[in-house]
């Protein structure tokens, strides 16, 4: 099977979120970056498991600048065979999707994997866009994927429930928690990753139709109001009369 | 025109869809145009969407639209958008919205913002709209530059408003391509409101000590009419089902009330819940970081406090009748 996994780079989950240039840009000073957890823990690992069971190759692709090579190498260390980096500073989901589709078109991947969303801009958009550009079916928020020949049996999250779906390859799938278990790269994987191919390609021309212009931090919470643990009637009263939520 | 996709479930409009129609109407007012709703697949009572601000309801009744194939949905929605001259297409940020909005954006060559939480503004001709980013730790304002715009609305961002009367319904016939994804079965958690739509959420963490103690959480949730949730380690160890896991790597929610019991308030947990309107924290450790993000706090042993709270809620409910 020929498998493609789209991986993005996001700030580490405990990173301090701040902005510069009059709140128009993300302040990356001192921020550690990681591979987006949905891409690393679930999408990539399930792709590797399918390769191990059925043979084939796993390629990872990232649209981003040279600084992203560290997370790409991590993907190779976890077990991907080769990597592509489209050398660009992505601004919007559609831009990223166009680059991925441009590369994937004609490569005949059986399955294109993505994460359900990136934890920085929380778009959950790129997967649907890649699928549309490649004219392929798309199943989002998959928590299970089993293959039988070219037929896939998928369980996907649908707001408050599960859908059991079937689709034939080729298709695009986005990974949610449950699809696989996180793998930690070992020393051998890290050594081998250094010799695996990481190809850098130029971006295709694409427009940014939606761009972020300003950021804002949520308003500071006032001090917490402590309620006597013996007096839960008081808490109920506050929720009813003051917060007006019950 | 602003075109809003109104999703149905078991023949009824979802709350998220009524929010989306309300939102579509407000957006139309900003743009000085009308709002129309679009309903796909077999459904009834469509004229009711007029109450929430749709001046017209388009219906594509084809039974083939009762599936989950985003490719089919996108083809149909794009055709309707073209036929009706829609310039803004609004989805709910639901499972269907997430798998379909991006496709429609590609088809219409539209700039898109997913998970929008404010009504767009139009100052000096620039179309701007805000959404939550960094898993609830900040907001970003986007400018959309294309003629056609695709938005998806984050649930619980704006209250449903109803004022108008019934709207005229027009059936449209469009080409419905064959589905390539086959639905084998659908299972929904019955009885309770699904987490992303819940207004009241009772959530518990490792402070519960073990799954056998969850009875007190379920009882409190039941008395309140709330949906239950949990922290990640609780779902990871199988104490609770995965679909209850909230936070940065679980589901992000923004209920009116988030009641956190025996949860420390790690930054990844807060990321999924800190846009809740009101947060109540019950924890025996006064230094638990969650208190900094809370509106109301109770420092005490949850095994004593929760049953007391349940009794107080029962009493309150009885008084309310
Ligand atoms: C990349 C990454 C992503 C993550 N994503 C998520 C996520 O999406 N969601 C998430 O929840 N976590 C996530 N985590 C984990 C997170 O960092 C915390 O470990 C987790 O939230 C802690 O869960 P907890 O609060 O239930 O447990 P603990 O941190 O163990 O807290 C238990 C709390 O219960 C209190 N307590 C104990 N006994 C009692 C009692 N009798 N009465 C009252 N209070 C009591 C304690 O004082 C303590 O504050 C993530 C971590 C990483 C690294
Ligand atoms: N710059 C990127 N390069 C490669 N893949 C990406 C990039 N950005 C997002 N993706 C993929 O698209 C998924 C959804 O991202 P998003 O639509 O931004 O929430 C991610 O989980 C990745 O799999």
Coordinates of C-alpha atoms and ligand atoms in Angstrom, one line a residue:
Chain A
X1 CA 0.0 0.0 0.0
X2 CA 1.2 3.5 -0.8
X3 CA 0.3 5.8 2.1
X4 CA 0.7 9.5 2.6
X5 CA 0.6 11.2 6.0
X6 CA 0.2 15.0 6.2
X7 CA 2.0 16.3 9.3
X8 CA 1.9 19.8 10.7
X9 CA 4.0 21.6 13.3
X10 CA 2.3 23.2 16.3
X11 CA 3.4 24.8 19.6
X12 CA 4.0 22.4 22.4
X13 CA 0.8 22.0 24.5
X14 CA 2.0 24.0 27.5
X15 CA 3.5 26.8 25.4
X16 CA 2.7 30.3 26.6
X17 CA 0.5 31.9 24.0
X18 CA 1.4 35.5 23.3
X19 CA 1.4 37.9 20.3
X20 CA 3.8 40.6 18.9
X21 CA 3.7 43.4 16.4
X22 CA 0.6 45.0 17.9
X23 CA -1.1 41.7 18.2
X24 CA -0.8 40.8 14.6
X25 CA 1.6 37.9 14.8
X26 CA 2.2 34.9 17.1
X27 CA 5.1 35.4 19.4
X28 CA 7.3 32.3 18.8
X29 CA 10.1 33.4 21.1
X30 CA 10.9 30.6 23.6
X31 CA 8.2 28.4 22.1
X32 CA 8.9 24.7 21.7
X33 CA 7.4 23.1 18.7
X34 CA 6.1 19.5 18.3
X35 CA 4.4 17.5 15.6
X36 CA 0.6 18.0 15.8
X37 CA -0.5 15.2 18.2
X38 CA -3.3 13.9 16.0
X39 CA -0.8 13.6 13.1
X40 CA 1.9 11.9 15.1
X41 CA 0.1 9.7 17.6
X42 CA -2.8 8.5 15.5
X43 CA -2.5 9.2 11.7
X44 CA 1.2 8.3 11.3
X45 CA 1.1 5.3 13.6
X46 CA -2.0 3.8 11.9
X47 CA -0.3 4.2 8.6
X48 CA 2.8 2.5 9.8
X49 CA 0.7 -0.4 11.2
X50 CA -1.0 -0.9 7.9
X51 CA 2.3 -0.9 6.1
X52 CA 3.7 -3.5 8.6
X53 CA 0.7 -5.7 8.0
X54 CA 0.3 -5.3 4.2
X55 CA 3.7 -4.1 2.9
X56 CA 4.1 -0.8 1.1
X57 CA 5.5 2.7 1.9
X58 CA 4.7 5.5 4.2
X59 CA 5.5 9.0 3.0
X60 CA 5.1 12.1 5.2
X61 CA 4.5 15.6 3.8
X62 CA 4.7 18.9 5.5
X63 CA 4.1 22.4 4.1
X64 CA 6.5 24.7 5.9
X65 CA 9.9 26.3 6.3
X66 CA 13.2 24.6 6.8
X67 CA 12.8 24.9 10.6
X68 CA 10.2 22.2 10.3
X69 CA 12.8 19.6 9.4
X70 CA 13.1 18.6 13.1
X71 CA 9.5 17.4 13.3
X72 CA 9.8 15.8 9.9
X73 CA 12.9 13.8 11.1
X74 CA 10.9 12.7 14.1
X75 CA 8.3 11.3 11.8
X76 CA 11.0 9.4 9.9
X77 CA 12.4 8.2 13.3
X78 CA 9.0 6.8 14.3
X79 CA 9.1 4.8 11.0
X80 CA 8.0 6.7 7.9
X81 CA 10.1 5.8 4.8
X82 CA 10.5 9.2 3.2
X83 CA 9.5 12.8 3.6
X84 CA 8.5 15.7 1.4
X85 CA 8.6 19.3 2.6
X86 CA 7.0 21.9 0.4
X87 CA 9.1 24.9 1.1
X88 CA 6.6 27.7 2.0
X89 CA 5.2 29.6 4.9
X90 CA 1.6 28.6 4.9
X91 CA -1.0 31.2 5.6
X92 CA -4.3 29.4 5.2
X93 CA -5.8 25.9 5.0
X94 CA -6.6 26.2 1.3
X95 CA -3.0 27.1 0.6
X96 CA -1.7 24.1 2.5
X97 CA -4.3 21.8 0.8
X98 CA -3.4 23.0 -2.6
X99 CA 0.3 22.1 -2.0
X100 CA -0.5 18.7 -0.6
X101 CA -2.9 17.9 -3.5
X102 CA -0.3 19.2 -6.0
X103 CA 2.2 16.7 -4.7
X104 CA -0.2 13.8 -4.3
X105 CA -1.9 14.1 -7.7
X106 CA -0.4 11.4 -10.0
X107 CA 1.4 9.6 -7.1
X108 CA -1.5 7.2 -6.7
X109 CA -1.6 7.0 -2.9
X110 CA -4.1 4.4 -1.6
X111 CA -4.8 6.4 1.5
X112 CA -4.0 10.0 2.5
X113 CA -4.0 10.5 6.3
X114 CA -4.3 13.7 8.2
X115 CA -5.0 14.6 11.8
X116 CA -8.6 15.7 12.7
X117 CA -7.3 19.2 13.4
X118 CA -4.2 21.1 14.1
X119 CA -4.1 22.2 17.7
X120 CA -2.9 25.8 16.9
X121 CA -5.4 27.1 14.4
X122 CA -8.0 24.4 15.1
X123 CA -9.2 24.5 11.5
X124 CA -10.2 20.9 10.8
X125 CA -10.3 22.1 7.2
X126 CA -7.3 20.8 5.3
X127 CA -8.5 17.2 5.0
X128 CA -11.8 18.1 3.3
X129 CA -10.0 20.4 1.0
X130 CA -7.3 17.9 0.0
X131 CA -10.1 15.3 -0.7
X132 CA -12.0 17.8 -2.9
X133 CA -8.9 18.8 -4.8
X134 CA -8.1 15.1 -5.5
X135 CA -11.7 14.2 -6.1
X136 CA -11.6 11.5 -3.4
X137 CA -14.0 10.4 -0.7
X138 CA -13.2 11.8 2.8
X139 CA -13.9 10.3 6.2
X140 CA -13.2 12.6 9.1
X141 CA -12.6 11.9 12.8
X142 CA -11.8 8.2 12.3
X143 CA -11.3 6.3 15.5
X144 CA -10.9 2.8 13.8
X145 CA -9.6 1.8 10.4
X146 CA -9.4 -1.9 9.3
X147 CA -8.5 -2.9 5.7
X148 CA -9.7 -5.9 3.8
X149 CA -8.0 -5.7 0.4
X150 CA -8.9 -2.4 -1.0
X151 CA -12.0 -2.1 1.2
X152 CA -11.8 0.0 4.4
X153 CA -14.0 -0.4 7.4
X154 CA -14.0 2.8 9.4
X155 CA -15.6 3.9 12.6
X156 CA -15.9 7.7 12.8
X157 CA -17.0 10.2 15.5
X158 CA -20.3 11.9 14.6
X159 CA -21.2 14.5 17.3
X160 CA -22.1 12.3 20.2
X161 CA -22.0 8.9 18.4
X162 CA -20.3 6.5 16.0
X163 CA -20.8 5.9 12.3
X164 CA -19.6 2.6 10.8
X165 CA -18.6 3.3 7.2
X166 CA -17.2 1.5 4.3
X167 CA -15.1 3.0 1.5
X168 CA -12.8 1.7 -1.2
X169 CA -9.3 3.0 -1.8
X170 CA -8.2 5.6 -2.7
X171 CA -9.6 7.9 0.0
X172 CA -8.6 10.6 2.4
X173 CA -9.1 10.1 6.2
X174 CA -8.5 12.3 9.3
X175 CA -7.5 10.7 12.5
X176 CA -9.0 11.2 16.0
X177 CA -8.1 9.6 19.3
X178 CA -8.4 5.8 19.3
X179 CA -7.1 5.2 15.7
X180 CA -3.7 4.0 17.1
X181 CA -1.5 4.2 20.1
X182 CA 1.4 6.7 20.3
X183 CA 4.8 5.4 19.5
X184 CA 8.1 6.7 21.0
X185 CA 11.0 6.7 18.5
X186 CA 13.9 4.5 19.6
X187 CA 17.6 5.0 19.1
X188 CA 17.8 2.9 16.0
X189 CA 14.9 4.7 14.5
X190 CA 16.6 8.1 15.2
X191 CA 19.8 6.9 13.6
X192 CA 18.1 5.5 10.5
X193 CA 16.0 8.7 10.1
X194 CA 19.2 10.6 9.4
X195 CA 19.7 8.6 6.2
X196 CA 16.1 8.6 5.0
X197 CA 15.3 10.9 2.1
X198 CA 13.8 14.3 2.9
X199 CA 13.0 16.0 -0.4
X200 CA 12.3 19.7 -0.5
X201 CA 10.1 20.9 -3.3
X202 CA 9.0 24.4 -4.4
X203 CA 5.4 25.5 -3.7
X204 CA 2.8 25.7 -6.4
X205 CA 1.3 29.1 -7.0
X206 CA -1.7 29.6 -4.7
X207 CA -3.6 32.5 -3.1
X208 CA -4.5 33.1 0.5
X209 CA -8.1 34.0 0.5
X210 CA -8.4 34.2 4.3
X211 CA -5.7 35.6 6.5
X212 CA -5.5 36.3 10.2
X213 CA -5.2 40.0 10.8
X214 CA -5.3 40.4 14.6
X215 CA -5.1 38.2 17.7
X216 CA -6.5 38.7 21.2
X217 CA -6.1 36.8 24.5
X218 CA -9.3 35.9 26.3
X219 CA -10.3 38.3 29.1
X220 CA -8.7 37.6 32.4
X221 CA -10.9 35.7 34.8
X222 CA -11.7 37.6 37.9
X223 CA -10.9 36.0 41.2
X224 CA -12.6 32.8 42.0
X225 CA -15.5 33.1 44.4
X226 CA -15.1 30.4 47.1
X227 CA -18.2 28.7 48.5
X228 CA -18.4 26.9 51.8
X229 CA -18.2 23.1 51.2
X230 CA -20.9 22.7 53.8
X231 CA -23.3 25.0 52.0
X232 CA -24.1 23.7 48.6
X233 CA -27.5 25.5 48.6
X234 CA -25.4 28.7 48.3
X235 CA -23.6 27.4 45.2
X236 CA -26.9 26.5 43.6
X237 CA -28.3 30.0 44.5
X238 CA -25.2 31.7 42.9
X239 CA -25.5 29.6 39.7
X240 CA -29.2 30.4 39.4
X241 CA -29.2 34.1 40.5
X242 CA -25.8 35.4 39.7
X243 CA -24.3 33.3 36.9
X244 CA -27.8 32.5 35.5
X245 CA -26.8 29.2 34.1
X246 CA -29.3 27.0 35.8
Chain B
X1 CA -27.6 36.1 -0.1
X2 CA -26.4 34.2 3.0
X3 CA -27.1 30.4 2.6
X4 CA -27.2 28.4 5.8
X5 CA -27.1 24.6 5.9
X6 CA -29.6 23.4 8.5
X7 CA -28.8 19.9 9.6
X8 CA -31.5 17.6 10.9
X9 CA -31.3 14.5 13.1
X10 CA -34.1 12.1 13.2
X11 CA -36.2 14.6 11.3
X12 CA -35.7 17.4 13.8
X13 CA -33.5 20.4 13.4
X14 CA -30.4 20.3 15.7
X15 CA -29.9 23.1 18.1
X16 CA -26.6 23.9 16.3
X17 CA -28.7 24.4 13.1
X18 CA -31.0 26.9 14.8
X19 CA -27.9 28.8 16.0
X20 CA -26.6 28.7 12.5
X21 CA -29.8 30.2 11.0
X22 CA -29.9 32.9 13.7
X23 CA -26.2 33.6 12.9
X24 CA -26.9 33.6 9.1
X25 CA -29.7 36.1 9.6
X26 CA -27.4 38.4 11.7
X27 CA -24.7 38.1 9.0
X28 CA -27.2 38.9 6.3
X29 CA -28.2 42.1 8.2
X30 CA -24.6 43.2 8.3
X31 CA -24.3 42.6 4.6
X32 CA -27.7 44.2 3.8
X33 CA -29.0 41.0 2.3
X34 CA -31.3 38.1 3.0
X35 CA -30.7 34.8 4.7
X36 CA -32.0 31.5 3.3
X37 CA -31.7 28.0 4.8
X38 CA -31.0 24.8 3.0
X39 CA -32.2 21.4 4.1
X40 CA -31.0 18.2 2.5
X41 CA -32.7 14.9 2.5
X42 CA -36.1 13.8 3.8
X43 CA -37.4 16.3 6.5
X44 CA -40.6 18.1 7.5
X45 CA -41.6 21.3 9.3
X46 CA -39.1 23.3 7.2
X47 CA -41.1 26.5 7.2
X48 CA -40.3 26.7 11.0
X49 CA -36.8 27.9 10.1
X50 CA -38.5 31.2 9.3
X51 CA -38.8 31.8 13.0
X52 CA -35.0 31.9 13.4
X53 CA -34.5 34.4 10.6
X54 CA -34.6 32.5 7.3
X55 CA -36.6 34.4 4.7
X56 CA -36.7 31.3 2.5
X57 CA -36.0 27.6 2.9
X58 CA -34.6 25.6 0.0
X59 CA -35.1 21.8 0.2
X60 CA -33.4 19.1 -1.8
X61 CA -35.4 16.1 -0.6
X62 CA -33.5 13.4 -2.4
X63 CA -33.3 10.4 -0.1
X64 CA -29.7 9.8 -1.2
X65 CA -28.8 12.7 1.0
X66 CA -29.5 10.7 4.1
X67 CA -25.9 9.5 4.2
X68 CA -22.6 10.9 5.4
X69 CA -20.7 11.4 2.2
X70 CA -19.2 14.8 2.2
X71 CA -18.4 14.6 -1.5
X72 CA -22.1 14.3 -2.3
X73 CA -23.1 17.0 0.2
X74 CA -20.5 19.4 -1.2
X75 CA -21.6 18.8 -4.8
X76 CA -25.3 19.5 -3.9
X77 CA -24.6 22.5 -1.6
X78 CA -22.4 24.1 -4.3
X79 CA -25.0 23.7 -6.9
X80 CA -27.6 25.3 -4.7
X81 CA -25.2 28.1 -3.8
X82 CA -24.7 28.8 -7.5
X83 CA -28.4 28.6 -8.4
X84 CA -29.4 31.0 -5.6
X85 CA -26.4 33.4 -5.9
X86 CA -25.2 32.9 -2.4
X87 CA -22.2 34.9 -1.4
X88 CA -21.8 33.6 2.2
X89 CA -22.3 29.9 3.0
X90 CA -22.7 29.0 6.7
X91 CA -22.2 25.6 8.2
X92 CA -22.3 24.4 11.8
X93 CA -18.9 23.4 13.1
X94 CA -20.3 19.8 13.4
X95 CA -19.0 16.5 12.1
X96 CA -20.8 17.2 8.9
X97 CA -19.6 20.8 8.7
X98 CA -16.0 19.8 9.3
X99 CA -16.0 17.2 6.5
X100 CA -17.9 19.4 4.0
X101 CA -17.2 23.1 4.5
X102 CA -13.6 22.8 3.2
X103 CA -14.9 20.9 0.1
X104 CA -17.4 23.7 -0.7
X105 CA -14.6 26.3 -0.2
X106 CA -12.5 24.5 -2.8
X107 CA -15.5 24.2 -5.3
X108 CA -16.5 27.9 -4.9
X109 CA -12.9 29.2 -4.7
X110 CA -13.9 30.7 -1.4
X111 CA -11.9 31.9 1.6
X112 CA -13.1 30.1 4.7
X113 CA -13.0 30.4 8.4
X114 CA -14.0 27.4 10.5
X115 CA -15.3 27.6 14.0
X116 CA -16.3 31.3 13.8
X117 CA -17.7 32.6 17.1
X118 CA -18.7 36.2 16.2
X119 CA -21.0 37.8 13.6
X120 CA -18.8 39.1 10.8
X121 CA -18.1 42.8 10.5
X122 CA -17.8 44.8 7.3
X123 CA -15.7 47.9 7.9
X124 CA -14.5 49.8 4.9
X125 CA -15.5 46.8 2.8
X126 CA -13.3 44.3 4.6
X127 CA -15.1 41.2 5.7
X128 CA -13.8 40.1 9.1
X129 CA -14.8 37.4 11.5
X130 CA -13.3 36.0 14.7
X131 CA -12.6 32.4 15.8
X132 CA -10.9 30.7 18.8
X133 CA -7.4 29.5 18.2
X134 CA -4.7 27.7 20.2
X135 CA -7.4 25.4 21.6
X136 CA -9.2 28.2 23.3
X137 CA -6.2 30.1 24.6
X138 CA -6.7 33.0 22.2
X139 CA -8.9 34.5 19.5
X140 CA -7.9 35.5 16.0
X141 CA -9.7 37.9 13.6
X142 CA -9.6 36.8 10.0
X143 CA -10.2 38.8 6.9
X144 CA -11.7 36.9 4.0
X145 CA -10.8 38.4 0.7
X146 CA -12.7 36.3 -1.9
X147 CA -16.2 37.2 -3.3
X148 CA -17.7 34.1 -1.9
X149 CA -17.1 33.2 1.8
X150 CA -17.5 29.9 3.7
X151 CA -18.0 30.0 7.4
X152 CA -18.7 27.3 10.0
X153 CA -20.2 28.4 13.3
X154 CA -18.8 27.1 16.6
X155 CA -21.6 25.6 18.8
X156 CA -22.9 27.7 21.8
X157 CA -21.3 30.9 20.4
X158 CA -24.5 32.8 19.9
X159 CA -27.9 32.2 21.5
X160 CA -30.8 31.0 19.3
X161 CA -33.3 33.8 18.6
X162 CA -36.8 33.4 17.3
X163 CA -39.1 36.2 16.3
X164 CA -40.3 35.8 12.7
X165 CA -43.0 33.7 11.2
X166 CA -42.9 30.7 8.9
X167 CA -40.8 31.0 5.7
X168 CA -41.8 29.8 2.2
X169 CA -40.3 26.5 1.2
X170 CA -39.0 25.8 -2.3
X171 CA -38.0 22.4 -3.5
X172 CA -34.9 22.4 -5.7
X173 CA -33.9 19.6 -8.0
X174 CA -30.1 19.4 -8.4
X175 CA -27.8 16.6 -9.6
X176 CA -27.0 14.2 -6.7
X177 CA -23.9 12.2 -7.4
X178 CA -23.6 8.6 -6.3
X179 CA -22.1 8.2 -2.8
X180 CA -18.8 6.4 -2.5
X181 CA -18.9 6.1 1.3
X182 CA -21.4 3.5 2.5
X183 CA -23.0 3.9 5.9
X184 CA -23.2 0.5 7.6
X185 CA -24.7 1.7 10.9
X186 CA -25.1 4.7 13.1
X187 CA -25.0 4.6 16.9
X188 CA -25.9 7.7 19.0
X189 CA -25.6 7.9 22.7
X190 CA -29.3 8.0 23.6
X191 CA -31.0 10.1 26.1
X192 CA -28.4 12.8 26.9
X193 CA -27.4 15.8 24.8
X194 CA -24.1 15.1 23.0
X195 CA -21.1 16.9 24.7
X196 CA -20.5 19.4 21.9
X197 CA -24.1 20.7 22.2
X198 CA -24.5 20.4 25.9
X199 CA -25.2 23.6 27.9
X200 CA -24.5 21.9 31.3
X201 CA -21.5 19.6 31.7
X202 CA -20.5 17.7 34.8
X203 CA -16.9 16.5 34.4
X204 CA -14.7 14.4 36.7
X205 CA -11.0 13.4 36.9
X206 CA -8.5 11.2 38.6
X207 CA -9.7 12.6 42.0
X208 CA -12.5 10.0 41.7
X209 CA -10.0 7.2 42.5
X210 CA -11.8 4.6 40.3
X211 CA -14.6 4.0 37.9
X212 CA -16.7 2.3 40.6
X213 CA -17.2 5.8 42.2
X214 CA -18.9 7.4 39.1
X215 CA -22.4 6.8 40.5
X216 CA -22.3 10.2 42.3
X217 CA -21.3 12.0 39.1
X218 CA -24.0 10.4 37.1
X219 CA -26.6 11.1 39.7
X220 CA -25.6 14.8 39.9
X221 CA -25.6 15.0 36.1
X222 CA -29.0 13.4 35.9
X223 CA -30.6 15.7 38.5
X224 CA -29.2 18.7 36.6
X225 CA -30.0 17.4 33.1
X226 CA -26.3 17.7 32.3
X227 CA -23.9 15.7 30.1
X228 CA -20.9 13.9 31.7
X229 CA -17.3 14.5 30.6
X230 CA -13.9 13.5 32.0
X231 CA -10.2 14.3 31.9
X232 CA -7.8 12.5 29.6
X233 CA -6.2 10.1 32.1
X234 CA -9.6 8.9 33.1
X235 CA -10.5 8.0 29.5
X236 CA -7.0 6.6 28.8
X237 CA -7.3 4.1 31.7
X238 CA -10.7 3.1 30.5
X239 CA -12.6 4.4 33.5
X240 CA -14.8 6.3 31.2
X241 CA -15.5 6.1 27.4
X242 CA -13.2 8.0 25.0
X243 CA -16.0 10.3 23.8
X244 CA -16.2 11.9 27.2
X245 CA -12.6 13.1 27.1
X246 CA -12.4 16.9 26.9
X247 CA -9.3 19.0 26.4
X248 CA -6.7 19.8 23.9
X249 CA -6.5 16.2 22.6
X250 CA -10.2 15.4 23.2
X251 CA -13.2 17.5 22.4
X252 CA -13.3 21.3 22.9
X253 CA -16.5 22.4 24.5
X254 CA -18.0 25.7 25.6
X255 CA -21.1 25.0 27.7
X256 CA -22.9 27.6 29.9
X257 CA -21.7 25.6 33.0
X258 CA -18.7 23.4 33.3
X259 CA -18.5 21.7 36.7
X260 CA -15.0 20.2 37.2
X261 CA -14.8 17.6 40.0
X262 CA -11.4 16.2 41.1
X263 CA -9.6 17.6 38.1
X264 CA -6.4 19.5 38.7
X265 CA -6.7 21.9 35.7
X266 CA -3.7 21.1 33.6
X267 CA -3.2 23.5 30.8
X268 CA -4.1 20.8 28.2
X269 CA -7.4 20.2 30.0
X270 CA -8.2 23.9 30.3
X271 CA -7.5 24.3 26.6
X272 CA -10.7 22.4 25.8
X273 CA -13.0 24.0 28.4
X274 CA -11.8 27.5 29.3
X275 CA -14.3 29.1 26.9
X276 CA -17.2 27.8 29.1
X277 CA -19.4 30.7 30.3
X278 CA -19.2 29.6 34.0
X279 CA -16.7 27.3 35.5
X280 CA -17.2 25.6 38.9
X281 CA -14.3 23.7 40.5
X282 CA -14.6 21.2 43.3
X283 CA -11.2 20.0 44.5
X284 CA -9.7 19.2 47.9
X285 CA -6.4 20.9 47.1
X286 CA -6.8 24.7 47.4
X287 CA -3.6 25.1 45.3
X288 CA -5.1 23.2 42.3
X289 CA -4.4 25.3 39.2
X290 CA -8.0 24.9 38.1
X291 CA -9.2 27.4 40.8
X292 CA -7.4 30.2 38.8
X293 CA -9.6 29.5 35.8
X294 CA -12.8 29.1 37.9
X295 CA -15.7 31.5 38.6
X296 CA -16.8 29.5 41.7
X297 CA -14.7 27.1 43.7
X298 CA -15.4 24.7 46.5
X299 CA -12.4 23.4 48.5
X300 CA -13.4 20.1 49.9
X301 CA -13.5 16.3 49.5
X302 CA -15.6 15.5 46.5
X303 CA -17.0 12.4 48.1
X304 CA -18.7 14.7 50.6
X305 CA -19.4 17.7 48.5
X306 CA -20.9 16.1 45.4
X307 CA -23.7 14.2 47.2
X308 CA -24.5 17.5 49.1
X309 CA -24.6 19.4 45.8
X310 CA -26.9 16.8 44.3
X311 CA -29.3 17.2 47.3
X312 CA -29.2 21.0 46.9
X313 CA -29.9 20.7 43.1
X314 CA -32.8 18.3 43.9
X315 CA -34.2 20.8 46.3
X316 CA -33.8 23.7 43.8
X317 CA -35.5 21.7 41.0
X318 CA -38.4 20.8 43.3
X319 CA -38.8 24.5 44.2
X320 CA -38.7 25.5 40.6
X321 CA -41.4 23.0 39.9
Ligands
LIG1 C1 0.2 16.6 24.8 C2 -0.7 16.4 25.9 C3 -2.1 16.5 25.6 C4 -3.0 16.4 26.7 N1 -4.3 16.5 26.4 C5 -5.2 16.5 27.5 C6 -6.6 16.6 27.3 O1 -7.0 16.8 26.1 N2 -7.4 16.6 28.3 C7 -7.0 16.4 29.6 O2 -7.8 16.3 30.5 N3 -5.7 16.2 29.8 C8 -4.8 16.2 28.8 N4 -3.4 16.0 29.1 C9 -3.0 15.6 30.4 C10 -2.9 16.7 31.4 O3 -1.6 17.2 31.3 C11 -3.2 16.2 32.8 O4 -2.3 15.1 33.1 C12 -4.6 15.7 33.1 O5 -5.5 16.6 32.7 C13 -4.8 15.4 34.6 O6 -6.0 14.8 34.8 P1 -6.8 15.0 36.2 O7 -6.9 16.4 36.5 O8 -8.0 14.1 36.1 O9 -5.8 14.2 37.2 P2 -4.8 14.8 38.3 O10 -3.9 15.8 37.7 O11 -4.2 13.6 39.0 O12 -5.7 15.6 39.3 C14 -6.6 15.0 40.2 C15 -7.2 16.1 41.0 O13 -8.1 15.6 41.9 C16 -8.0 16.2 43.2 N5 -8.5 15.3 44.2 C17 -8.1 14.1 44.5 N6 -8.9 13.5 45.5 C18 -9.9 14.3 45.7 C19 -11.0 14.3 46.5 N7 -11.3 13.3 47.3 N8 -11.8 15.4 46.5 C20 -11.6 16.5 45.7 N9 -10.5 16.5 44.9 C21 -9.7 15.5 44.9 C22 -6.5 16.5 43.3 O14 -6.3 17.5 44.3 C23 -6.1 16.8 41.9 O15 -6.2 18.2 41.7 C24 -2.5 16.1 28.0 C25 -1.1 16.0 28.3 C26 -0.2 16.2 27.2 C27 1.2 16.1 27.5
LIG2 N1 1.4 22.9 7.0 C1 0.9 21.6 6.9 N2 1.6 20.6 6.3 C2 1.1 19.4 6.2 N3 0.0 19.0 6.7 C3 -0.8 19.9 7.3 C4 -0.3 21.3 7.5 N4 -1.3 21.9 8.2 C5 -2.3 21.0 8.4 N5 -2.0 19.8 7.9 C6 -2.8 18.6 8.1 O1 -4.1 18.9 8.1 C7 -4.7 18.4 9.4 C8 -5.8 19.4 9.8 O2 -5.3 20.6 10.0 P1 -6.2 21.9 10.1 O3 -7.1 21.9 9.0 O4 -5.2 23.1 10.0 O5 -6.8 21.9 11.5 C9 -3.5 18.3 10.3 O6 -3.8 17.4 11.4 C10 -2.4 17.8 9.4 O7 -2.6 16.4 9.1

